[in-house]
Short mmCIF file of C-alpha atoms in Angstrom, two decimals:
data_model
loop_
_atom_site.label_atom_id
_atom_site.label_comp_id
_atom_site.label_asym_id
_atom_site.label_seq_id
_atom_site.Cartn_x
_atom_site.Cartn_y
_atom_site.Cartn_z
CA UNK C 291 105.85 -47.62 -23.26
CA UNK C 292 102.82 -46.86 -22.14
CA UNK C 293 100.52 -43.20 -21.42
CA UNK C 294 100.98 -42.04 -17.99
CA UNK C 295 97.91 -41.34 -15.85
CA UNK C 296 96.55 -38.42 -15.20
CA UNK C 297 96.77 -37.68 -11.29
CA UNK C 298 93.84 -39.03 -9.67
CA UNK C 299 92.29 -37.91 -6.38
CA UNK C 300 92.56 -38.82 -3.39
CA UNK C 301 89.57 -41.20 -1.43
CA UNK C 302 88.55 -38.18 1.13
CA UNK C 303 88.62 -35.54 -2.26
CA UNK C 304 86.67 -38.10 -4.68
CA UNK C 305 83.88 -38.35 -1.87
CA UNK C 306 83.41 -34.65 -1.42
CA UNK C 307 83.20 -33.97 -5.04
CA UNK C 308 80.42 -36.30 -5.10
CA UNK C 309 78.64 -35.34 -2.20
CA UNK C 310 78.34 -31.84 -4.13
CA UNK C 311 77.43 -33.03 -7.24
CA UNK C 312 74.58 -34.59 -5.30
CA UNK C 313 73.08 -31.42 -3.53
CA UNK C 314 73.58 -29.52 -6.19
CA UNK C 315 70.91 -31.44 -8.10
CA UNK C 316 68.83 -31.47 -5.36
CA UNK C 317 68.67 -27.50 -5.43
CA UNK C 318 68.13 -27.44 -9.01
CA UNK C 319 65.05 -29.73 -8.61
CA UNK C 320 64.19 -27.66 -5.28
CA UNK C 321 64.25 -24.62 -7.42
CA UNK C 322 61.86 -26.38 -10.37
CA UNK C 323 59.30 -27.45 -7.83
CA UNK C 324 59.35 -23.86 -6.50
CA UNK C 325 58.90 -22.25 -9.83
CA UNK C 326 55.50 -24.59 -10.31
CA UNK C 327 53.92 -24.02 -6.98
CA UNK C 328 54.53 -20.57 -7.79
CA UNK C 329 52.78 -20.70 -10.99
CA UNK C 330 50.33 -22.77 -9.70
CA UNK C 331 49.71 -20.02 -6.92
CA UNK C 332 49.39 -17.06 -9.65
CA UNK C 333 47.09 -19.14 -11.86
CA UNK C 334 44.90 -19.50 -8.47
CA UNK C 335 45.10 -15.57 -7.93
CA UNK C 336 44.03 -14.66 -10.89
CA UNK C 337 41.03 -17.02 -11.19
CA UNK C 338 40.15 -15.54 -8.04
CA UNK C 339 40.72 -11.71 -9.22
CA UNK C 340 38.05 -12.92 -12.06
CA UNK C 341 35.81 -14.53 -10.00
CA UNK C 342 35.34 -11.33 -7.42
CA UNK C 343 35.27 -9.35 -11.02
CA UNK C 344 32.32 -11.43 -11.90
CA UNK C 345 30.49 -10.97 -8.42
CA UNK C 346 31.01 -7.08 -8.63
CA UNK C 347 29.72 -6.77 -11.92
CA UNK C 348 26.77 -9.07 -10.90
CA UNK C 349 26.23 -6.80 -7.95
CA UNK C 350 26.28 -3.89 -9.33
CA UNK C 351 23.13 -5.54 -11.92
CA UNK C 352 21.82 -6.22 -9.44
CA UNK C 353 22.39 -3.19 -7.67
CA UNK C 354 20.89 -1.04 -10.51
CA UNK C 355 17.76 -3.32 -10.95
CA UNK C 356 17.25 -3.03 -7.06
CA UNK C 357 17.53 0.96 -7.45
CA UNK C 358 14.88 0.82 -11.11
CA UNK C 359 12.32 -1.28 -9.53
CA UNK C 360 12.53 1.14 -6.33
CA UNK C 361 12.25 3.88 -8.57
CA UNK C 362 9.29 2.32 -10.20
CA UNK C 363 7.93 2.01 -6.53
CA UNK C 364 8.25 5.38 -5.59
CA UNK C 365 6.77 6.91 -8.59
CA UNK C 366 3.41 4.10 -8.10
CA UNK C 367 3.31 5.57 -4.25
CA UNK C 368 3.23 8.89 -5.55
CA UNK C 369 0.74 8.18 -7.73
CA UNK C 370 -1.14 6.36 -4.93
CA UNK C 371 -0.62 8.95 -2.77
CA UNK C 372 -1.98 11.65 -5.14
CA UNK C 373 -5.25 9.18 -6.00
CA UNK C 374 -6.21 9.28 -2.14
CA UNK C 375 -5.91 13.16 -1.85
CA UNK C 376 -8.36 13.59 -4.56
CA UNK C 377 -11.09 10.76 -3.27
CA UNK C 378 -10.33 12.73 0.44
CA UNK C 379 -11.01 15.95 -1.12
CA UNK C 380 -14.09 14.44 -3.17
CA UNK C 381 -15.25 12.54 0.12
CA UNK C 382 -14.91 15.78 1.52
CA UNK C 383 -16.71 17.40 -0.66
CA UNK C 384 -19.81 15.04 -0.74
CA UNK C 385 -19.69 15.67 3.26
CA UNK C 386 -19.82 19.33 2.76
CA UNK C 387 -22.63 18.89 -0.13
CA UNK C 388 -24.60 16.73 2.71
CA UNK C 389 -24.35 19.03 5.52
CA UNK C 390 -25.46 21.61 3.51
CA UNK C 391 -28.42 19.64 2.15
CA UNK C 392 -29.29 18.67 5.64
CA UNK C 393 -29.03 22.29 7.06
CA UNK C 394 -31.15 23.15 3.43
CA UNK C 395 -33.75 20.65 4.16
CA UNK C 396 -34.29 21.68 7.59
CA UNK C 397 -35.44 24.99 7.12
CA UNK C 398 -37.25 24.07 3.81
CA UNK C 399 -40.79 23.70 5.94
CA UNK C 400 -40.30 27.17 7.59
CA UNK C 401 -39.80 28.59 4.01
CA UNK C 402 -42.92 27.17 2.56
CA UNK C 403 -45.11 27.89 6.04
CA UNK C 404 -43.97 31.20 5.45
CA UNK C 405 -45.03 31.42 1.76
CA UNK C 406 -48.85 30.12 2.63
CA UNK C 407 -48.22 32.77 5.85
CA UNK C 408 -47.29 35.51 3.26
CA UNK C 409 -49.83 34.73 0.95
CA UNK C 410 -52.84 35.18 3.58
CA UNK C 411 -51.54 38.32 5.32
CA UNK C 412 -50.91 39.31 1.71
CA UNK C 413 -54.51 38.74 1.25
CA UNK C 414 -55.35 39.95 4.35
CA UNK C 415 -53.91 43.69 4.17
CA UNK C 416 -55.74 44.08 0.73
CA UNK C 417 -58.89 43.65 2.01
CA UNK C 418 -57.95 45.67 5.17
CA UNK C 419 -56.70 48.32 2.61
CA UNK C 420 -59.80 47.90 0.47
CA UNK C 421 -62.51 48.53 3.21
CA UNK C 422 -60.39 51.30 4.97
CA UNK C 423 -60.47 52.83 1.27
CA UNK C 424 -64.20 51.88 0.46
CA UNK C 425 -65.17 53.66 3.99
CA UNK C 426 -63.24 56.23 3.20
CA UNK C 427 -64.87 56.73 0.01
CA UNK C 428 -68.06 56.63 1.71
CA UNK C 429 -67.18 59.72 3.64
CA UNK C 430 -68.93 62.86 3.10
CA UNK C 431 -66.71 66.41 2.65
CA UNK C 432 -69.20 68.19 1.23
CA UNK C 433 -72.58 70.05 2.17
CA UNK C 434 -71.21 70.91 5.27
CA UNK C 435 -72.52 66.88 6.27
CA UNK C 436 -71.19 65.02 9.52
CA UNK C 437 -69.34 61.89 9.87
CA UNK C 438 -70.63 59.20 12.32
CA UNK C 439 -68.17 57.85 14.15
CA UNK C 440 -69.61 54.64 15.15
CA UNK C 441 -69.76 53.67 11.64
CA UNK C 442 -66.25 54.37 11.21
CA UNK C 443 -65.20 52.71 14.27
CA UNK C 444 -67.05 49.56 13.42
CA UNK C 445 -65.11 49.97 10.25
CA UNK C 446 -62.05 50.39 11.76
CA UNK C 447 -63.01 47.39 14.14
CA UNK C 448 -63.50 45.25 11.01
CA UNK C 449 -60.09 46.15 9.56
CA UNK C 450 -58.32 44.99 13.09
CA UNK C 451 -60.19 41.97 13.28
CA UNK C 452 -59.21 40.90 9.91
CA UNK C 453 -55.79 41.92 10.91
CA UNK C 454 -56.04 39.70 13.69
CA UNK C 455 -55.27 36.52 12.74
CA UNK C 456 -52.47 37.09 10.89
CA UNK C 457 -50.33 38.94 13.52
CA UNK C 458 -49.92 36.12 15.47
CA UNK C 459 -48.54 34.24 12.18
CA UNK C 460 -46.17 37.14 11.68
CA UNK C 461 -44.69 37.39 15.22
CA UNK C 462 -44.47 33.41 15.03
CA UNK C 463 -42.54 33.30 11.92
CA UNK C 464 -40.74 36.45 12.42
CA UNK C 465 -37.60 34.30 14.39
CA UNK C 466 -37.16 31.36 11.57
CA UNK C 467 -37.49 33.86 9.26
CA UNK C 468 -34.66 35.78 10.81
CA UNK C 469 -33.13 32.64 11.99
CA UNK C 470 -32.68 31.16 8.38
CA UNK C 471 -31.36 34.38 7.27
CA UNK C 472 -28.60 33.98 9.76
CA UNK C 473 -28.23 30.53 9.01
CA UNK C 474 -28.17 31.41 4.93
CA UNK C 475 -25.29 33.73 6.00
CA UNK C 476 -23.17 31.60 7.85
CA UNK C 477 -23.57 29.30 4.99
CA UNK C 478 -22.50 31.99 2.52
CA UNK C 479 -19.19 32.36 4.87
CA UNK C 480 -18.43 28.91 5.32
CA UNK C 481 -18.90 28.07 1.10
CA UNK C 482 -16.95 31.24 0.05
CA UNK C 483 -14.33 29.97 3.16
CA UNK C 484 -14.08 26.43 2.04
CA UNK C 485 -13.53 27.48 -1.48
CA UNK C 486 -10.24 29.27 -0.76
CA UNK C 487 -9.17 26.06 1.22
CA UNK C 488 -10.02 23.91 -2.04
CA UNK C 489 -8.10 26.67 -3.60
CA UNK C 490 -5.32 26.40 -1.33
CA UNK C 491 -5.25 22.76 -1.44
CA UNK C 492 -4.76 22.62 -5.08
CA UNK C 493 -2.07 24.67 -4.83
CA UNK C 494 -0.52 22.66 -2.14
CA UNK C 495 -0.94 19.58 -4.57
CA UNK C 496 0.86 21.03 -7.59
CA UNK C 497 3.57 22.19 -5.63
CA UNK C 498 3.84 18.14 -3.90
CA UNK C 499 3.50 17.50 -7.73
CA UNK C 500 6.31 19.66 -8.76
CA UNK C 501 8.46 18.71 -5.92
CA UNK C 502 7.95 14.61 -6.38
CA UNK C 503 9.02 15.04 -10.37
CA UNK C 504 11.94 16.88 -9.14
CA UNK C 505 12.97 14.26 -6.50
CA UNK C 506 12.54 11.51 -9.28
CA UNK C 507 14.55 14.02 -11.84
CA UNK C 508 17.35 13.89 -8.86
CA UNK C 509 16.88 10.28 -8.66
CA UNK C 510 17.60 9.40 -12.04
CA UNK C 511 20.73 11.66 -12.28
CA UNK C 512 22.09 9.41 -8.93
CA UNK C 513 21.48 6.40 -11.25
CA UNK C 514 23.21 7.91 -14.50
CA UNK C 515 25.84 9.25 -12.11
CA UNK C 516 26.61 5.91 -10.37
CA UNK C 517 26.62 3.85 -13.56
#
């Protein structure tokens, strides 16, 4: 006798348990092609997290290389800077030095007239001196004897006269000589003057000097401080 069968489904049943048998693969293949666009998408992210890594890091080299060479800049302006304050104060200087030589040199002729002036009134009131003293000498005070006074007033006469010429000399050089002693004053003022300003100005310079090498020691600290 034969094995009985075991019960077998209906048409409508048999077709519904293949329809799910169907979709159900389908969502396990869904699920697969989900899982590789997924890892697909996270090998993409982080190739892109190290390629933004990479441009940061070159940034910041570059960054810090753009910050040394402007460092390097500032300090060669500085120096530049402090190079044309001492030619101005040397051009300065030579200007000073000229104006001086020129105010000098100008008043040079009056001071050598008046040496040649000085030497012949010099020469001038000695022999004055000496006939005033020979006529005096020539004097009687003795013996009761009497002066003549027309001799002594020629004498006298002769002394003016030789006085004479160089009065004239004296009153004329009398002003420049007065004049350059002003001028040798004002001079005086204005050297002892511009001395405290070169003073001054060197002190003005150290301090710029101080202050630079303490912006540059600030600098450097912003650059160890940002690395």
């Amino acid at each position: 006798m034969a094995a009985p069968r075991p019960p077998q489904p209906h048409g409508t049943k048999l077709a519904e348990m293949k329809k799910a048998v169907v979709i159900g693969g389908r969502k396990v293949a869904g699920k697969q092609e989900d899982v590789h666009q997924l890892r697909l998408l996270d090998n993409r992210y982080v190739q892109y997290r190290f390629l933004n890594a990479r441009g940061a890091e070159a940034a910041r080299a570059k960054a810090a290389a753009a910050e040394n060479s402007l460092f390097g800049l500032a300090e060669r302006i500085a120096g530049l800077r402090e190079s044309v304050a001492d030619k101005r104060a040397e051009a300065e200087k030579i200007k000073r030095d000229q104006r001086l030589c020129s105010i000098v040199g100008g008043q040079l002729p009056y001071l050598d007239r008046w040496s040649d002036v000085e030497e012949d009134y010099s020469s001038c009131l000695t022999g004055a001196t000496s006939a005033l003293h020979n006529a005096s000498l020539r004097l009687p005070i003795i013996g009761g004897v009497r002066a003549n006074y027309e001799e002594i007033s020629e004498v006298l006469s002769s002394a003016a006269q030789l006085l004479e010429p160089a009065s004239p000399l004296v009153r004329n050089l009398l002003p420049k000589v007065e004049e350059v002693d002003g001028v040798a004053s004002k001079l005086a003022q204005i050297i002892t003057s511009e001395r405290d300003l070169i003073e001054e100005c060197g002190n003005l310079l150290n301090q710029a000097h101080h202050m630079q090498m303490r912006e540059y020691s600030l600098r450097s600290q912003l650059l160890q401080l940002r690395s």
